[in-house]
XYZ file of C-alpha atoms in Angstrom:
398
model
C 36.707 -42.876 49.274
C 35.501 -45.135 46.461
C 32.287 -47.106 46.913
C 33.540 -49.893 44.634
C 33.429 -53.276 46.298
C 36.701 -54.633 47.730
C 37.385 -58.348 47.474
C 38.417 -60.775 50.169
C 42.025 -61.800 49.886
C 42.225 -65.468 49.019
C 44.526 -67.969 50.689
C 47.050 -70.140 48.897
C 46.475 -73.383 50.829
C 45.251 -76.276 48.700
C 42.292 -76.958 50.995
C 40.674 -73.597 50.132
C 41.225 -73.742 46.411
C 37.484 -74.000 45.845
C 37.112 -70.722 47.700
C 39.721 -69.086 45.480
C 37.996 -70.370 42.353
C 34.742 -68.832 43.556
C 36.588 -65.624 44.370
C 38.023 -65.324 40.894
C 34.740 -66.143 39.201
C 33.095 -63.491 41.380
C 35.700 -60.900 40.368
C 35.125 -61.607 36.674
C 31.370 -61.727 37.102
C 31.312 -58.329 38.764
C 34.024 -56.419 36.943
C 34.171 -57.998 33.489
C 37.233 -59.102 31.510
C 40.556 -58.820 33.351
C 44.084 -60.114 32.768
C 45.632 -62.442 35.323
C 47.949 -59.757 36.690
C 45.036 -57.510 37.566
C 43.135 -60.399 39.141
C 46.142 -61.175 41.322
C 46.248 -57.552 42.431
C 42.538 -57.421 43.241
C 42.319 -60.750 45.054
C 45.663 -60.805 46.857
C 46.462 -64.214 45.388
C 49.904 -64.937 43.982
C 50.373 -64.701 40.216
C 51.173 -68.425 40.094
C 47.979 -69.345 41.962
C 45.911 -67.119 39.686
C 47.479 -68.675 36.598
C 46.764 -72.228 37.777
C 43.141 -71.456 38.680
C 42.494 -69.577 35.434
C 43.725 -72.558 33.409
C 41.398 -74.882 35.310
C 38.385 -72.566 34.934
C 39.106 -72.214 31.225
C 39.369 -75.992 30.815
C 36.038 -76.357 32.610
C 34.487 -73.927 30.119
C 33.535 -71.399 32.796
C 35.719 -68.572 31.464
C 37.018 -67.655 28.034
C 40.211 -66.093 26.744
C 40.100 -62.709 25.018
C 42.421 -61.217 22.432
C 45.986 -60.425 23.452
C 46.412 -56.768 24.394
C 49.653 -55.295 23.021
C 51.214 -51.870 22.956
C 51.523 -51.426 26.712
C 54.517 -51.432 29.015
C 55.617 -54.993 29.826
C 54.626 -58.220 28.154
C 51.244 -58.480 26.372
C 48.308 -59.402 28.587
C 45.356 -61.664 27.853
C 42.016 -60.692 29.440
C 39.837 -63.490 30.778
C 36.071 -63.192 31.085
C 33.009 -65.153 32.132
C 31.863 -67.549 29.413
C 28.101 -66.983 29.063
C 27.700 -70.574 27.869
C 29.671 -71.933 30.825
C 26.639 -72.278 33.072
C 22.863 -72.008 32.874
C 20.218 -71.784 35.558
C 16.466 -71.506 35.764
C 14.718 -68.753 37.631
C 11.061 -69.164 38.574
C 8.868 -66.569 40.220
C 5.658 -67.973 41.686
C 3.639 -64.837 42.307
C 0.180 -63.903 43.430
C -0.868 -62.983 39.865
C 1.549 -64.887 37.618
C 4.346 -67.435 37.385
C 7.388 -66.489 35.313
C 10.094 -68.930 34.241
C 13.464 -67.946 32.765
C 16.531 -69.782 31.497
C 19.529 -67.551 32.215
C 23.162 -67.932 31.163
C 26.238 -67.293 33.311
C 26.331 -63.620 32.345
C 22.703 -63.054 33.375
C 21.291 -62.882 29.847
C 17.827 -64.393 29.429
C 17.920 -67.256 26.904
C 14.279 -68.386 27.187
C 11.163 -67.242 29.029
C 7.629 -68.458 29.745
C 4.735 -66.915 31.681
C 1.484 -68.154 33.183
C -1.103 -65.591 34.355
C -4.032 -66.292 36.690
C -6.422 -64.686 39.170
C -4.706 -66.555 41.985
C -2.165 -69.416 42.062
C -3.299 -73.039 42.105
C -0.535 -75.629 42.720
C -1.590 -78.135 40.057
C -1.730 -75.386 37.456
C 1.546 -73.742 38.500
C 3.640 -76.914 38.702
C 2.080 -78.305 35.534
C 3.183 -75.122 33.785
C 6.706 -75.434 35.216
C 6.989 -79.085 34.135
C 5.842 -78.322 30.599
C 8.066 -75.238 30.292
C 11.214 -77.053 31.444
C 10.602 -79.849 28.951
C 10.010 -77.398 26.101
C 13.103 -75.340 26.851
C 15.454 -78.277 27.321
C 14.222 -79.865 24.101
C 15.751 -76.857 22.322
C 19.155 -77.201 24.043
C 22.020 -79.440 22.979
C 23.519 -82.080 25.294
C 26.373 -79.855 26.509
C 24.006 -76.999 27.352
C 21.696 -79.311 29.285
C 24.680 -80.666 31.232
C 25.646 -77.114 32.238
C 22.318 -76.314 33.933
C 23.351 -75.935 37.569
C 19.968 -75.648 39.232
C 16.620 -73.939 39.662
C 15.928 -70.937 41.849
C 12.326 -70.436 42.963
C 11.231 -67.011 44.187
C 7.898 -66.844 45.962
C 6.203 -64.857 48.709
C 6.598 -66.585 52.034
C 3.310 -67.824 53.540
C 1.548 -67.487 50.204
C -1.640 -68.981 51.639
C -2.086 -65.973 53.945
C -2.684 -63.574 51.041
C -6.106 -64.804 49.893
C -7.907 -61.588 50.869
C -5.370 -59.382 49.092
C -5.574 -61.332 45.819
C -9.354 -61.687 45.967
C -9.276 -65.466 46.291
C -11.465 -67.740 48.433
C -9.561 -68.631 51.607
C -9.703 -72.354 50.891
C -8.237 -71.852 47.402
C -4.755 -71.093 48.752
C -4.739 -73.563 51.656
C -2.933 -76.140 49.524
C 0.196 -73.958 49.631
C 0.388 -74.222 53.425
C 1.841 -77.741 53.557
C 3.345 -77.744 50.080
C 7.106 -77.744 49.411
C 8.041 -76.247 46.007
C 11.294 -78.214 46.156
C 9.506 -81.533 46.561
C 6.927 -80.676 43.909
C 9.552 -79.770 41.308
C 11.680 -82.791 42.190
C 8.749 -85.007 41.191
C 9.468 -84.254 37.543
C 12.935 -82.686 37.502
C 16.365 -83.750 38.822
C 17.943 -80.286 39.006
C 18.810 -78.914 42.432
C 16.175 -76.468 43.641
C 16.769 -73.408 45.816
C 14.091 -71.246 47.461
C 14.271 -67.479 47.959
C 11.782 -64.791 48.929
C 10.436 -63.077 45.799
C 11.329 -59.505 46.820
C 14.770 -60.579 48.061
C 15.297 -62.262 44.693
C 14.469 -59.001 42.906
C 16.993 -57.230 45.129
C 19.605 -59.854 44.270
C 18.990 -59.391 40.537
C 19.496 -55.649 40.827
C 22.633 -56.159 42.899
C 24.194 -58.699 40.509
C 23.057 -57.416 37.140
C 21.866 -53.845 37.720
C 23.619 -50.666 38.784
C 23.341 -50.696 42.566
C 26.417 -52.774 43.376
C 28.508 -49.614 43.834
C 26.792 -48.997 47.171
C 28.052 -50.750 50.283
C 24.673 -50.547 52.074
C 21.400 -49.932 50.278
C 17.659 -50.373 50.684
C 15.703 -51.805 47.765
C 12.028 -51.364 46.886
C 10.300 -53.389 44.179
C 6.856 -52.048 43.301
C 4.775 -54.918 41.932
C 1.229 -56.146 42.530
C 2.381 -56.116 46.159
C 5.407 -54.062 47.109
C 8.416 -55.842 48.554
C 12.045 -55.117 49.101
C 15.487 -56.188 50.126
C 18.554 -55.116 52.062
C 22.167 -54.936 50.897
C 24.780 -54.830 53.666
C 28.536 -54.811 53.087
C 28.022 -55.259 49.341
C 25.952 -58.444 49.740
C 22.226 -59.135 49.774
C 21.255 -59.888 53.361
C 18.511 -62.521 53.600
C 18.303 -62.774 57.401
C 17.985 -65.812 59.645
C 14.547 -66.671 58.225
C 15.331 -65.537 54.655
C 12.869 -62.684 55.066
C 15.045 -59.601 55.589
C 13.730 -56.520 53.826
C 10.086 -57.588 54.072
C 9.055 -53.966 53.601
C 5.410 -54.538 52.653
C 4.150 -54.844 56.256
C 5.912 -51.638 57.335
C 3.492 -49.081 58.805
C 2.570 -46.402 56.283
C 0.766 -43.106 56.641
C -1.785 -41.656 54.269
C -4.118 -38.733 54.966
C -7.299 -40.692 54.254
C -6.070 -43.894 55.970
C -3.734 -43.114 58.860
C -3.187 -46.737 59.844
C -2.175 -49.082 57.040
C 0.763 -51.057 55.707
C 3.128 -50.012 52.954
C 1.753 -52.753 50.701
C -1.685 -51.124 51.008
C -0.312 -47.716 50.033
C 2.439 -48.337 47.461
C 1.496 -51.424 45.427
C 0.200 -51.750 41.891
C -2.794 -53.470 43.468
C -3.831 -50.030 44.775
C -3.935 -48.711 41.211
C -5.800 -51.832 40.086
C -8.450 -51.266 42.741
C -8.859 -47.623 41.725
C -9.346 -48.603 38.096
C -12.069 -51.077 39.057
C -13.798 -48.382 41.107
C -13.664 -46.105 38.052
C -15.138 -48.947 35.920
C -11.924 -49.284 33.893
C -10.662 -52.723 32.895
C -7.510 -53.295 35.021
C -6.100 -55.864 32.571
C -4.224 -52.959 30.941
C -1.772 -53.244 33.852
C -0.671 -56.755 32.897
C -0.713 -56.581 29.100
C 2.570 -56.979 27.208
C 4.146 -54.831 25.977
C 3.316 -52.500 28.842
C 1.451 -49.328 27.878
C -0.384 -47.434 30.591
C -0.884 -44.242 28.561
C -4.665 -44.798 28.366
C -4.934 -44.454 32.139
C -2.380 -41.658 32.532
C -4.458 -39.524 34.921
C -5.058 -42.424 37.308
C -1.413 -43.450 37.083
C -0.100 -39.980 37.933
C -2.182 -39.749 41.113
C -1.081 -43.247 42.088
C 2.586 -42.386 41.454
C 2.340 -39.321 43.688
C 0.779 -41.303 46.535
C 3.274 -44.120 46.096
C 6.234 -41.723 46.132
C 5.085 -40.216 49.423
C 4.708 -43.644 50.998
C 8.118 -44.803 49.720
C 9.861 -41.670 50.976
C 8.443 -42.150 54.463
C 9.341 -45.846 54.456
C 12.889 -44.992 53.387
C 13.145 -42.440 56.186
C 12.021 -45.051 58.714
C 14.501 -47.648 57.439
C 17.380 -45.142 57.495
C 16.718 -44.572 61.192
C 17.677 -48.233 61.730
C 20.518 -48.679 59.208
C 22.598 -45.883 57.719
C 21.806 -46.721 54.095
C 23.807 -44.895 51.449
C 21.170 -45.373 48.795
C 17.544 -46.267 48.214
C 17.025 -48.213 44.978
C 13.553 -48.284 43.400
C 12.446 -50.710 40.691
C 9.097 -52.108 39.687
C 6.915 -54.035 37.272
C 5.812 -50.946 35.384
C 6.666 -49.183 32.122
C 10.143 -47.680 32.244
C 9.039 -44.024 31.842
C 6.768 -44.430 34.871
C 9.620 -45.852 36.893
C 11.630 -42.747 35.952
C 8.755 -40.587 37.143
C 8.345 -42.470 40.420
C 12.040 -42.173 41.252
C 12.001 -38.455 40.513
C 8.977 -37.950 42.759
C 10.692 -39.790 45.619
C 13.800 -37.653 45.102
C 11.613 -34.575 45.487
C 9.674 -35.897 48.482
C 12.458 -37.304 50.646
C 14.330 -34.035 51.378
C 11.024 -32.394 52.370
C 10.673 -34.780 55.329
C 12.182 -34.177 58.740
C 15.636 -35.706 58.288
C 17.160 -34.304 61.459
C 19.565 -36.828 62.950
C 19.769 -38.784 59.679
C 21.766 -38.680 56.464
C 19.581 -38.386 53.360
C 20.299 -41.365 51.079
C 20.790 -41.187 47.345
C 17.651 -42.282 45.473
C 18.634 -44.494 42.534
C 16.523 -46.064 39.820
C 16.671 -49.838 39.431
C 17.458 -51.287 36.022
C 15.934 -54.766 35.838
C 12.168 -54.259 35.722
C 9.440 -56.890 35.535
C 11.795 -59.916 35.338
C 13.665 -58.972 38.534
C 12.295 -61.705 40.844
C 12.766 -64.520 38.308
C 16.229 -63.271 37.329
C 17.233 -63.036 40.979
C 15.937 -66.548 41.547
C 18.137 -67.764 38.688
C 21.175 -66.252 40.400
C 20.571 -68.340 43.531
C 22.072 -71.602 42.147
C 25.001 -69.680 40.626
C 25.859 -68.119 43.977
C 25.273 -71.304 45.958
C 27.553 -73.382 43.755
C 30.027 -71.090 41.977
C 30.229 -67.536 43.357
C 30.897 -65.807 46.663
C 28.254 -64.338 48.927
C 29.429 -62.975 52.259
C 26.065 -63.666 53.938
C 26.119 -67.299 52.798
C 29.242 -68.423 54.541
C 32.014 -66.432 52.836
C 33.556 -63.451 54.550
C 34.109 -60.014 53.058
C 36.139 -57.230 54.595
C 34.383 -54.683 56.802
């Protein structure tokens, strides 16, 4: 049986036309250019309904018409596709070590990017950076492009103020985040709608929308950054949970020979490698330099990769005892060759564990990399306003 995602059949009643428009945009966003006849087949909508909605979406500038395809049986067909310039959104990741800001088009391509690095996040510095970056980027857009910005997604760790010890910050330095609302802060200088999402869940959403993991119905996602996080995909949709914190994999119990009781974030995060470099009197700034090149610390990296792979394999085993995941997807803010190596090590480690009573999932490499959280944040306004998401109020078939 194919793992390719099935679509919900749309209804023809006028009162759910907005749903059908979202459905068709979602089909094109996922599968690329398609003629109207194929869209009718995939959605279950009538050919007339599809034709009417396609004309409206084209008039609104959200989709574009391709070249007529001739030489096939029947009348020539015209493929329709997402217009990259039809919509724009901002994605912001407020992290423990940096803030990243992206302007993304409707196809997921990054049109502009900014980054602010720090030892630990201070609100006045972070929101000042966001204000300045938005003004700079929009000054380079024309009036139509500015009018097509549909919102801002903000990805951030929940309860950021609780992480002072892990980031090496004085406790009082992060207290300001406790009562602070990123939505209210951004709305002080910007009129765009603002949406909040957990940073690791955002990375999972980026991989699901723009990476290669959408073929799996149910998958577990790890993102190895300064602090490891993750996400859960159920029934082809990112599941955020009642508190928006599903897939908070960092606090999962982890086992290591020299530290039998610890959390996954203490065993499989880049912060672990950073700490080891400091202990070896090596400047850890090499981990955050762009472009990424960790070849000078190859020996330290290899040992860290091996330890991380063991921790990830055990975490995956634990998660698969709860949900029958088809795949485990691994991405991270590291050089691409090292991500390849980490995935291969997990593939080797997982079958060596006691899998009795469980099905061993496929281990797949993520494709997004360091921009995953910000890119996933940018997808939040697109989904909220224009696309379908079964865990946000739209149903998908079982």
